[in-house]
Short mmCIF file of C-alpha atoms and ligand atoms in Angstrom, two decimals:
data_model
loop_
_atom_site.label_atom_id
_atom_site.label_comp_id
_atom_site.label_asym_id
_atom_site.label_seq_id
_atom_site.Cartn_x
_atom_site.Cartn_y
_atom_site.Cartn_z
CA UNK A 1 98.89 95.74 123.61
CA UNK A 2 99.11 92.64 125.81
CA UNK A 3 96.25 91.80 128.17
CA UNK A 4 98.67 92.24 131.09
CA UNK A 5 99.48 95.83 130.00
CA UNK A 6 95.85 96.66 129.20
CA UNK A 7 94.67 95.53 132.62
CA UNK A 8 97.51 97.23 134.46
CA UNK A 9 96.90 100.54 132.61
CA UNK A 10 93.26 100.32 133.43
CA UNK A 11 94.00 99.62 137.10
CA UNK A 12 96.37 102.62 137.29
CA UNK A 13 93.58 104.85 135.97
CA UNK A 14 91.17 103.39 138.51
CA UNK A 15 93.60 104.25 141.32
CA UNK A 16 93.74 107.87 140.13
CA UNK A 17 89.99 108.21 139.70
CA UNK A 18 89.22 106.62 143.08
CA UNK A 19 91.96 108.02 145.30
CA UNK A 20 91.92 107.25 149.02
CA UNK A 21 89.77 104.12 148.71
CA UNK A 22 92.20 101.27 149.56
CA UNK A 23 89.52 98.63 150.20
CA UNK A 24 87.94 99.33 146.82
CA UNK A 25 91.36 99.08 145.14
CA UNK A 26 92.01 95.77 146.91
CA UNK A 27 88.70 94.26 145.80
CA UNK A 28 89.16 95.38 142.18
CA UNK A 29 92.81 94.24 142.05
CA UNK A 30 91.85 90.71 143.06
CA UNK A 31 89.09 90.48 140.45
CA UNK A 32 91.19 92.02 137.65
CA UNK A 33 93.97 89.57 138.40
CA UNK A 34 91.58 86.67 137.79
CA UNK A 35 90.05 88.32 134.73
CA UNK A 36 93.38 88.43 132.88
CA UNK A 37 92.96 84.69 132.46
CA UNK A 38 89.49 85.13 130.91
CA UNK A 39 90.59 87.95 128.65
CA UNK A 40 93.45 85.83 127.26
CA UNK A 41 90.97 83.08 126.39
CA UNK A 42 87.90 85.17 125.52
CA UNK A 43 89.18 88.60 124.37
CA UNK A 44 85.67 89.77 123.41
CA UNK A 45 85.06 90.44 127.12
CA UNK A 46 87.30 93.49 126.74
CA UNK A 47 85.05 94.92 124.00
CA UNK A 48 82.97 98.07 124.51
CA UNK A 49 85.04 99.05 127.60
CA UNK A 50 83.21 96.34 129.50
CA UNK A 51 85.79 96.08 132.28
CA UNK A 52 85.89 99.84 132.79
CA UNK A 53 82.09 99.97 132.93
CA UNK A 54 82.01 97.09 135.39
CA UNK A 55 84.32 98.96 137.79
CA UNK A 56 82.33 102.21 137.63
CA UNK A 57 79.14 102.24 139.73
CA UNK A 58 75.95 103.01 137.83
CA UNK A 59 75.03 105.51 140.56
CA UNK A 60 76.56 106.70 143.87
CA UNK A 61 74.43 108.48 146.43
CA UNK A 62 75.81 110.39 149.43
CA UNK A 63 73.43 112.20 151.74
CA UNK A 64 73.13 113.99 155.07
CA UNK A 65 71.42 112.16 157.93
CA UNK A 66 70.49 114.57 160.73
CA UNK A 67 68.86 113.16 163.86
CA UNK A 68 68.16 114.19 167.45
CA UNK A 69 69.80 112.27 170.30
CA UNK A 70 68.26 111.59 173.74
CA UNK A 71 69.79 114.82 175.11
CA UNK A 72 68.04 116.87 172.45
CA UNK A 73 71.27 117.52 170.51
CA UNK A 74 71.23 117.37 166.72
CA UNK A 75 73.71 114.83 165.37
CA UNK A 76 74.80 114.65 161.73
CA UNK A 77 75.90 111.47 159.98
CA UNK A 78 76.60 110.63 156.37
CA UNK A 79 74.51 108.12 154.41
CA UNK A 80 75.61 106.17 151.33
CA UNK A 81 74.05 103.95 148.70
CA UNK A 82 76.15 102.72 145.80
CA UNK A 83 74.01 101.19 143.04
CA UNK A 84 76.78 99.33 141.29
CA UNK A 85 75.32 97.09 138.62
CA UNK A 86 71.75 96.17 137.67
CA UNK A 87 72.40 94.04 134.57
CA UNK A 88 71.07 90.88 136.25
CA UNK A 89 68.29 92.38 138.37
CA UNK A 90 67.47 95.13 140.87
CA UNK A 91 70.43 96.33 142.95
CA UNK A 92 70.70 94.11 146.02
CA UNK A 93 73.02 94.38 149.00
CA UNK A 94 73.06 95.28 152.66
CA UNK A 95 73.33 98.47 154.70
CA UNK A 96 76.22 98.78 157.16
CA UNK A 97 76.10 101.11 160.19
CA UNK A 98 79.62 101.42 161.61
CA UNK A 99 81.89 104.44 162.29
CA UNK A 100 84.42 103.12 159.74
CA UNK A 101 81.96 103.38 156.83
CA UNK A 102 83.02 105.69 153.99
CA UNK A 103 82.54 105.75 150.23
CA UNK A 104 85.51 103.44 149.55
CA UNK A 105 84.21 100.77 151.95
CA UNK A 106 80.73 100.91 150.42
CA UNK A 107 82.22 100.69 146.91
CA UNK A 108 84.34 97.65 147.79
CA UNK A 109 81.30 95.93 149.27
CA UNK A 110 79.09 96.87 146.32
CA UNK A 111 81.68 95.66 143.82
CA UNK A 112 82.03 92.28 145.58
CA UNK A 113 78.25 92.04 145.71
CA UNK A 114 77.94 92.07 141.89
CA UNK A 115 79.88 88.81 141.55
CA UNK A 116 78.43 87.20 144.66
CA UNK A 117 74.87 87.88 143.52
CA UNK A 118 75.69 86.57 140.07
CA UNK A 119 77.04 83.34 141.62
CA UNK A 120 73.75 82.67 143.44
CA UNK A 121 72.12 82.12 140.03
CA UNK A 122 69.23 84.38 141.11
CA UNK A 123 68.13 87.58 139.30
CA UNK A 124 69.79 90.22 141.49
CA UNK A 125 72.19 93.06 140.69
CA UNK A 126 74.82 94.47 143.05
CA UNK A 127 74.65 97.40 145.46
CA UNK A 128 75.58 98.34 149.01
CA UNK A 129 75.02 101.19 151.43
CA UNK A 130 75.28 102.37 154.98
CA UNK A 131 76.36 105.14 157.27
CA UNK A 132 79.16 106.15 159.62
CA UNK A 133 76.54 106.08 162.40
CA UNK A 134 77.65 103.95 165.39
CA UNK A 135 74.71 102.02 166.86
CA UNK A 136 76.81 100.88 169.86
CA UNK A 137 75.64 102.47 173.11
CA UNK A 138 72.61 104.15 171.50
CA UNK A 139 69.12 103.78 172.94
CA UNK A 140 66.36 102.10 170.92
CA UNK A 141 64.74 105.53 170.48
CA UNK A 142 67.98 106.99 169.06
CA UNK A 143 68.37 104.05 166.68
CA UNK A 144 64.77 104.56 165.54
CA UNK A 145 65.20 108.29 164.93
CA UNK A 146 68.41 107.67 163.01
CA UNK A 147 66.80 104.94 160.86
CA UNK A 148 63.80 107.16 160.13
CA UNK A 149 66.04 110.03 159.02
CA UNK A 150 68.22 107.70 156.92
CA UNK A 151 65.15 106.28 155.15
CA UNK A 152 63.65 109.73 154.62
CA UNK A 153 66.32 110.28 151.96
CA UNK A 154 66.89 106.67 150.84
CA UNK A 155 63.23 105.85 150.15
CA UNK A 156 63.13 107.76 146.85
CA UNK A 157 66.01 105.66 145.46
CA UNK A 158 64.82 102.14 146.35
CA UNK A 159 61.92 99.85 145.45
CA UNK A 160 61.01 96.26 144.72
CA UNK A 161 62.14 96.59 141.08
CA UNK A 162 64.88 99.16 141.64
CA UNK A 163 67.03 98.52 144.69
CA UNK A 164 66.41 96.20 147.64
CA UNK A 165 68.62 96.80 150.71
CA UNK A 166 69.12 94.37 153.62
CA UNK A 167 71.23 94.24 156.80
CA UNK A 168 75.00 94.04 157.32
CA UNK A 169 77.27 95.03 160.23
CA UNK A 170 75.22 97.06 162.73
CA UNK A 171 71.95 96.51 160.87
CA UNK A 172 69.84 93.61 162.11
CA UNK A 173 66.14 92.89 162.59
CA UNK A 174 65.53 95.92 164.84
CA UNK A 175 67.00 98.38 162.31
CA UNK A 176 65.26 96.76 159.33
CA UNK A 177 61.97 97.14 161.26
CA UNK A 178 62.48 100.88 161.79
CA UNK A 179 63.63 101.35 158.18
CA UNK A 180 60.67 99.43 156.76
CA UNK A 181 58.21 101.36 158.94
CA UNK A 182 59.47 104.70 157.67
CA UNK A 183 59.48 103.49 154.04
CA UNK A 184 55.89 102.30 154.37
CA UNK A 185 54.86 105.65 155.81
CA UNK A 186 56.61 107.77 153.17
CA UNK A 187 55.69 105.61 150.18
CA UNK A 188 52.14 105.09 151.49
CA UNK A 189 52.20 101.44 150.48
CA UNK A 190 53.10 98.11 152.06
CA UNK A 191 55.76 97.07 149.55
CA UNK A 192 57.22 93.94 151.16
CA UNK A 193 59.83 93.43 148.46
CA UNK A 194 61.63 96.73 149.13
CA UNK A 195 63.78 95.40 152.00
CA UNK A 196 64.85 91.93 153.10
CA UNK A 197 65.61 90.60 156.56
CA UNK A 198 62.09 91.62 157.67
CA UNK A 199 60.25 90.22 160.68
CA UNK A 200 58.45 86.93 160.11
CA UNK A 201 54.95 88.39 160.62
CA UNK A 202 55.40 91.16 158.04
CA UNK A 203 57.03 89.56 155.02
CA UNK A 204 60.26 88.09 156.37
CA UNK A 205 61.56 84.67 155.38
CA UNK A 206 62.42 81.79 157.65
CA UNK A 207 66.16 80.97 157.49
CA UNK A 208 67.15 84.55 156.50
CA UNK A 209 68.62 85.18 159.98
CA UNK A 210 70.64 81.98 159.84
CA UNK A 211 71.40 82.04 156.11
CA UNK A 212 74.85 83.64 155.83
CA UNK A 213 76.39 81.61 158.66
CA UNK A 214 74.65 78.37 157.68
CA UNK A 215 75.53 78.96 154.04
CA UNK A 216 79.22 79.48 154.84
CA UNK A 217 79.25 76.15 156.66
CA UNK A 218 77.40 74.39 153.80
CA UNK A 219 80.08 75.76 151.46
CA UNK A 220 82.83 74.57 153.84
CA UNK A 221 81.24 71.13 153.95
CA UNK A 222 81.40 70.90 150.13
CA UNK A 223 84.97 72.18 150.04
CA UNK A 224 86.03 69.61 152.64
CA UNK A 225 84.10 66.77 150.98
CA UNK A 226 85.99 67.45 147.73
CA UNK A 227 89.17 66.60 149.71
CA UNK A 228 87.67 63.61 151.51
CA UNK A 229 87.41 65.56 154.79
CA UNK A 230 84.43 66.48 156.96
CA UNK A 231 83.41 68.74 159.82
CA UNK A 232 82.75 65.76 162.07
CA UNK A 233 85.31 66.04 164.88
CA UNK A 234 87.00 69.09 163.33
CA UNK A 235 88.28 72.01 165.45
CA UNK A 236 86.91 75.28 164.08
CA UNK A 237 87.69 78.94 164.84
CA UNK A 238 84.96 81.47 164.03
CA UNK A 239 85.86 85.15 164.38
CA UNK A 240 83.17 87.70 165.25
CA UNK A 241 80.05 87.13 167.29
CA UNK A 242 77.43 88.89 165.19
CA UNK A 243 74.75 87.54 162.91
CA UNK A 244 77.07 85.63 160.57
CA UNK A 245 79.35 84.23 163.30
CA UNK A 246 76.58 82.99 165.61
CA UNK A 247 74.88 80.91 162.91
CA UNK A 248 78.17 79.65 161.49
CA UNK A 249 78.99 78.40 165.00
CA UNK A 250 75.54 76.83 165.37
CA UNK A 251 75.67 74.95 162.04
CA UNK A 252 79.32 73.87 162.39
CA UNK A 253 78.53 72.32 165.76
CA UNK A 254 75.35 70.69 164.41
CA UNK A 255 77.60 69.05 161.84
CA UNK A 256 79.84 67.58 164.53
CA UNK A 257 82.60 70.20 164.77
CA UNK A 258 83.86 71.80 167.97
CA UNK A 259 84.06 75.60 167.74
CA UNK A 260 87.05 76.48 169.91
CA UNK A 261 86.95 80.31 169.71
CA UNK A 262 84.93 83.38 168.71
CA UNK A 263 85.49 87.13 169.20
CA UNK A 264 84.37 90.74 169.02
CA UNK A 265 86.40 93.87 168.30
CA UNK A 266 87.59 94.02 171.95
CA UNK A 267 88.88 90.47 172.41
CA UNK A 268 88.38 86.76 171.85
CA UNK A 269 86.99 83.84 173.83
CA UNK A 270 88.68 80.44 173.96
CA UNK A 271 86.12 77.64 174.23
CA UNK A 272 88.08 74.36 174.08
CA UNK A 273 84.94 72.34 174.87
CA UNK A 274 82.77 74.00 172.23
CA UNK A 275 80.29 76.89 172.35
CA UNK A 276 77.00 77.02 174.23
CA UNK A 277 75.13 78.66 171.36
CA UNK A 278 71.97 79.46 173.33
CA UNK A 279 74.07 81.31 175.92
CA UNK A 280 75.91 83.21 173.17
CA UNK A 281 72.60 84.19 171.51
CA UNK A 282 71.26 85.41 174.84
CA UNK A 283 74.35 87.58 175.42
CA UNK A 284 74.58 88.99 171.89
CA UNK A 285 71.02 89.03 170.54
CA UNK A 286 68.94 89.62 173.68
CA UNK A 287 71.19 91.41 176.17
CA UNK A 288 73.39 93.01 173.47
CA UNK A 289 76.52 92.63 175.66
CA UNK A 290 80.20 92.01 174.87
CA UNK A 291 81.70 88.53 174.43
CA UNK A 292 83.66 88.87 177.68
CA UNK A 293 80.32 88.17 179.45
CA UNK A 294 80.38 84.67 177.93
CA UNK A 295 83.69 83.81 179.59
CA UNK A 296 82.36 85.16 182.91
CA UNK A 297 79.31 82.93 182.73
CA UNK A 298 80.48 79.67 181.10
CA UNK A 299 82.85 77.28 182.84
CA UNK A 300 85.91 76.32 180.82
CA UNK A 301 85.77 79.45 178.62
CA UNK A 302 88.44 82.16 178.93
CA UNK A 303 88.56 85.73 177.60
CA UNK A 304 91.72 87.19 175.99
CA UNK A 305 92.71 90.61 174.76
CA UNK A 306 96.32 89.73 173.90
CA UNK A 307 97.59 87.68 170.95
CA UNK A 308 95.23 86.70 168.16
CA UNK A 309 92.35 84.28 167.77
CA UNK A 310 94.25 82.89 164.73
CA UNK A 311 97.11 81.69 167.00
CA UNK A 312 95.02 78.71 168.16
CA UNK A 313 95.63 75.40 166.37
CA UNK A 314 92.54 74.42 164.33
CA UNK A 315 91.47 72.41 161.27
CA UNK A 316 89.11 75.03 159.84
CA UNK A 317 89.05 78.84 160.14
CA UNK A 318 85.90 80.83 159.38
CA UNK A 319 86.58 84.60 159.54
CA UNK A 320 83.11 86.12 160.08
CA UNK A 321 83.79 89.62 161.52
CA UNK A 322 85.05 92.23 159.08
CA UNK A 323 87.40 93.14 156.20
CA UNK A 324 91.16 92.57 156.49
CA UNK A 325 90.94 90.89 159.91
CA UNK A 326 93.24 88.01 158.85
CA UNK A 327 96.65 89.04 157.49
CA UNK A 328 99.63 87.20 156.02
CA UNK A 329 101.19 86.49 159.41
CA UNK A 330 97.93 85.09 160.77
CA UNK A 331 97.61 82.90 157.68
CA UNK A 332 101.16 81.57 158.15
CA UNK A 333 100.41 80.76 161.80
CA UNK A 334 97.24 78.93 160.77
CA UNK A 335 99.25 76.90 158.25
CA UNK A 336 102.04 76.16 160.78
CA UNK A 337 99.38 74.87 163.18
CA UNK A 338 97.90 72.50 160.60
CA UNK A 339 94.81 74.42 159.46
CA UNK A 340 93.68 73.06 156.09
CA UNK A 341 90.50 75.00 155.25
CA UNK A 342 89.51 78.67 155.40
CA UNK A 343 86.09 79.92 154.28
CA UNK A 344 85.03 83.55 154.55
CA UNK A 345 81.74 84.35 156.26
CA UNK A 346 82.69 88.04 156.25
CA UNK A 347 83.40 90.16 153.18
CA UNK A 348 87.13 90.29 152.29
CA UNK A 349 88.36 89.34 155.79
CA UNK A 350 91.61 87.94 154.33
CA UNK A 351 94.22 90.41 153.11
CA UNK A 352 95.85 89.87 149.71
CA UNK A 353 98.97 88.60 151.56
CA UNK A 354 96.88 86.06 153.49
CA UNK A 355 95.42 84.72 150.25
CA UNK A 356 98.94 84.36 148.87
CA UNK A 357 99.90 82.32 151.95
CA UNK A 358 96.83 80.07 151.51
CA UNK A 359 97.98 79.38 147.95
CA UNK A 360 101.62 78.74 148.89
CA UNK A 361 100.85 76.59 151.92
CA UNK A 362 98.08 74.48 150.37
CA UNK A 363 95.20 75.80 152.48
CA UNK A 364 91.90 75.27 150.66
CA UNK A 365 90.21 78.65 150.56
CA UNK A 366 86.58 79.67 149.96
CA UNK A 367 86.43 83.44 149.23
CA UNK A 368 83.55 85.47 150.67
CA UNK A 369 81.84 86.17 147.39
CA UNK A 370 81.17 82.42 147.11
CA UNK A 371 81.18 81.21 150.73
CA UNK A 372 78.96 83.91 152.22
CA UNK A 373 76.51 84.18 149.32
CA UNK A 374 73.87 82.24 151.28
CA UNK A 375 72.65 85.44 152.96
CA UNK A 376 71.86 87.33 149.81
CA UNK A 377 70.55 84.15 148.15
CA UNK A 378 68.01 83.74 150.96
CA UNK A 379 67.17 87.43 150.64
CA UNK A 380 66.31 86.70 147.02
CA UNK A 381 64.14 83.80 148.26
CA UNK A 382 62.44 86.29 150.60
CA UNK A 383 61.74 88.49 147.54
CA UNK A 384 60.26 85.47 145.73
CA UNK A 385 57.96 84.78 148.68
CA UNK A 386 56.93 88.45 148.83
CA UNK A 387 56.19 88.54 145.10
CA UNK A 388 53.94 85.49 145.37
CA UNK A 389 52.41 86.54 148.73
CA UNK A 390 53.57 83.24 150.15
CA UNK A 391 55.75 82.02 153.01
CA UNK A 392 57.72 78.83 152.90
CA UNK A 393 58.58 76.39 155.69
CA UNK A 394 61.98 76.40 157.42
CA UNK A 395 62.84 72.98 155.96
CA UNK A 396 61.96 73.95 152.39
CA UNK A 397 63.88 77.24 152.55
CA UNK A 398 66.90 75.62 154.21
CA UNK A 399 66.87 72.93 151.54
CA UNK A 400 66.88 75.63 148.83
CA UNK A 401 69.80 77.32 150.60
CA UNK A 402 71.80 74.07 150.76
CA UNK A 403 71.19 73.42 147.06
CA UNK A 404 72.23 76.98 146.18
CA UNK A 405 75.49 76.68 148.20
CA UNK A 406 76.26 73.31 146.67
CA UNK A 407 75.54 74.76 143.20
CA UNK A 408 77.89 77.69 143.89
CA UNK A 409 80.67 75.37 145.01
CA UNK A 410 80.29 73.16 141.92
CA UNK A 411 80.19 76.14 139.56
CA UNK A 412 83.25 77.75 141.17
CA UNK A 413 85.23 74.47 141.20
CA UNK A 414 84.29 73.67 137.59
CA UNK A 415 85.22 77.16 136.37
CA UNK A 416 88.58 77.08 138.16
CA UNK A 417 89.36 73.76 136.47
CA UNK A 418 88.15 74.95 133.05
CA UNK A 419 90.54 77.92 133.22
CA UNK A 420 93.51 75.79 134.28
CA UNK A 421 93.53 76.59 138.02
CA UNK A 422 91.89 73.56 139.58
CA UNK A 423 91.18 74.05 143.29
CA UNK A 424 91.67 77.85 143.17
CA UNK A 425 88.24 79.03 144.24
CA UNK A 426 89.24 82.71 144.13
CA UNK A 427 89.82 82.46 140.40
CA UNK A 428 86.78 80.20 139.97
CA UNK A 429 84.45 82.59 141.84
CA UNK A 430 85.71 85.72 140.12
CA UNK A 431 85.48 84.24 136.64
CA UNK A 432 82.13 82.45 137.08
CA UNK A 433 80.57 85.53 138.72
CA UNK A 434 82.01 87.82 136.06
CA UNK A 435 80.94 85.88 132.97
CA UNK A 436 77.23 85.94 133.75
CA UNK A 437 77.22 89.68 134.43
CA UNK A 438 79.47 90.39 131.44
CA UNK A 439 77.24 88.42 129.06
CA UNK A 440 74.21 90.36 130.29
CA UNK A 441 76.01 93.69 129.93
CA UNK A 442 77.18 92.87 126.42
CA UNK A 443 73.65 91.81 125.42
CA UNK A 444 72.14 95.02 126.82
CA UNK A 445 74.36 97.46 124.92
CA UNK A 446 76.51 100.37 126.06
CA UNK A 447 74.67 101.80 129.06
P1 NDP B 501 77.19 92.10 162.95
O1 NDP B 501 77.10 93.56 163.16
O2 NDP B 501 76.04 91.25 163.34
O3 NDP B 501 78.48 91.51 163.66
C1 NDP B 501 79.75 91.97 163.34
C2 NDP B 501 80.75 91.26 164.20
O4 NDP B 501 82.05 91.58 163.74
C3 NDP B 501 80.70 91.66 165.65
O5 NDP B 501 81.12 90.60 166.46
C4 NDP B 501 81.71 92.81 165.70
O6 NDP B 501 82.26 93.04 166.99
C5 NDP B 501 82.77 92.30 164.77
N1 NDP B 501 83.48 93.46 164.18
C6 NDP B 501 82.96 94.50 163.47
N2 NDP B 501 83.91 95.38 163.11
C7 NDP B 501 85.05 94.90 163.62
C8 NDP B 501 86.38 95.35 163.59
N3 NDP B 501 86.71 96.49 162.98
N4 NDP B 501 87.31 94.57 164.18
C9 NDP B 501 86.97 93.40 164.79
N5 NDP B 501 85.71 92.93 164.84
C10 NDP B 501 84.78 93.66 164.28
O7 NDP B 501 77.53 91.91 161.38
P2 NDP B 501 77.33 90.63 160.48
O8 NDP B 501 77.56 89.40 161.25
O9 NDP B 501 76.06 90.80 159.74
O10 NDP B 501 78.49 90.83 159.39
C11 NDP B 501 79.81 90.29 159.58
C12 NDP B 501 80.52 90.22 158.25
O11 NDP B 501 79.76 89.39 157.34
C13 NDP B 501 80.69 91.54 157.50
O12 NDP B 501 81.89 91.50 156.77
C14 NDP B 501 79.52 91.55 156.54
O13 NDP B 501 79.74 92.40 155.44
C15 NDP B 501 79.49 90.09 156.14
N6 NDP B 501 78.25 89.61 155.57
C16 NDP B 501 77.07 89.71 156.26
C17 NDP B 501 75.91 89.20 155.72
C18 NDP B 501 74.63 89.18 156.49
O14 NDP B 501 73.68 88.54 156.02
N7 NDP B 501 74.54 89.77 157.66
C19 NDP B 501 75.88 88.64 154.36
C20 NDP B 501 77.19 88.49 153.76
C21 NDP B 501 78.31 88.99 154.34
P3 NDP B 501 81.88 94.38 167.78
O15 NDP B 501 80.51 94.13 168.34
O16 NDP B 501 82.92 94.51 168.82
O17 NDP B 501 81.92 95.50 166.76
#
């Protein structure tokens, strides 16, 4: 049977076994498409049902999260943790609190995480979790009670050597604090390495807050340098206004770019003169308000709820909000307007159609599993500091992050070239991420 037929039969089975999980299907389809190229060249990677095992999580946990709101009413949410692959190290991946969270979303994120974590070169496996809990509009006390209830079930499944969660959409420093507190209480030990993204006085790492956004820009810098371009003087669009977006904006502007727009799920802000990052941090991180407040308070900025942020002409686009936020039409508009580089700060923000347009229209594209790996890489650096009871300086940690991002870019570019697809970083990232995990799985037997 040809590799093409084998892979397509396997994918059909996956669709049947995982019905109603379109994001998971999308993530697997993209990886399998790249892997056909590897399997043609190195057929032993199909031995021992390796591909089937890779697409089946080692463990999937779904649990009830009851909590009491400020009115005394009992609310019930659903909690998830998908422990996808631990061949390279303990499961590692964030927790997402957002009403859209379901098993398929957590599986897509966990699957992507396997390859991303492999690309960092650090000893971490892939996992992801979260809940359909919506933190928006909740009081601090409600968030705390929810986090305590969530951890009351999760704590028995995680640990420094087993599974190390972190933040993601809706889970930042405040939530990690409440989660860590409850873990410490239930486990009766101060196990710093059980969660990352901690506060700086209790085991957190400098640069972790900035890492995903900074890392995406370091990756963009490498991708542009390979084409003789640079961020100096470039016009950049960054979607979102959360943790990843804010620090992508900060670093892009430090490197001489002008960030001309950012957004939230209600609308987008046009900032033709660049972004006042301190003002944005105050609105989002301190006051926890919507981005429309920025346009109210900063001269020259305007707020829009019509059209799309991707309609603005730019040189570089950094989607940093959520999955499937940039579709084929958006990608075509970006190309028409002269955009040459797209790098994903978010996970899978480009649809399959958008990626096709990037290929056809010659847009250089850094997929999330490579471009946003700086966050999890710095989480692994936090784990190293915890294991050695040490804390490193900002400069040292940032330098490690830059070297890791540069290493990822080189590995991805080299792999793409080696497999006959020079400049295709989707193929490069999928194959390079896959081979390391696959070699470990083959060495460790059928488990
Ligand atoms: P945050 O919760 O800090 O911010 C999320 C941002 O995205 C907000 O501006 C939010 O707007 C917007 N957003 C969320 N859902 C939607 C939606 N359905 N439509 C439009 N906008 C939306 O999350 P992060 O910044 O941490 O995460 C952003 C992305 O980066 C995610 O894809 C995440 O998986 C990925 N990522 C995060 C890492 C990290 O270290 N934090 C690491 C690697 C990847 P609003 O407030 O209106 O909801």
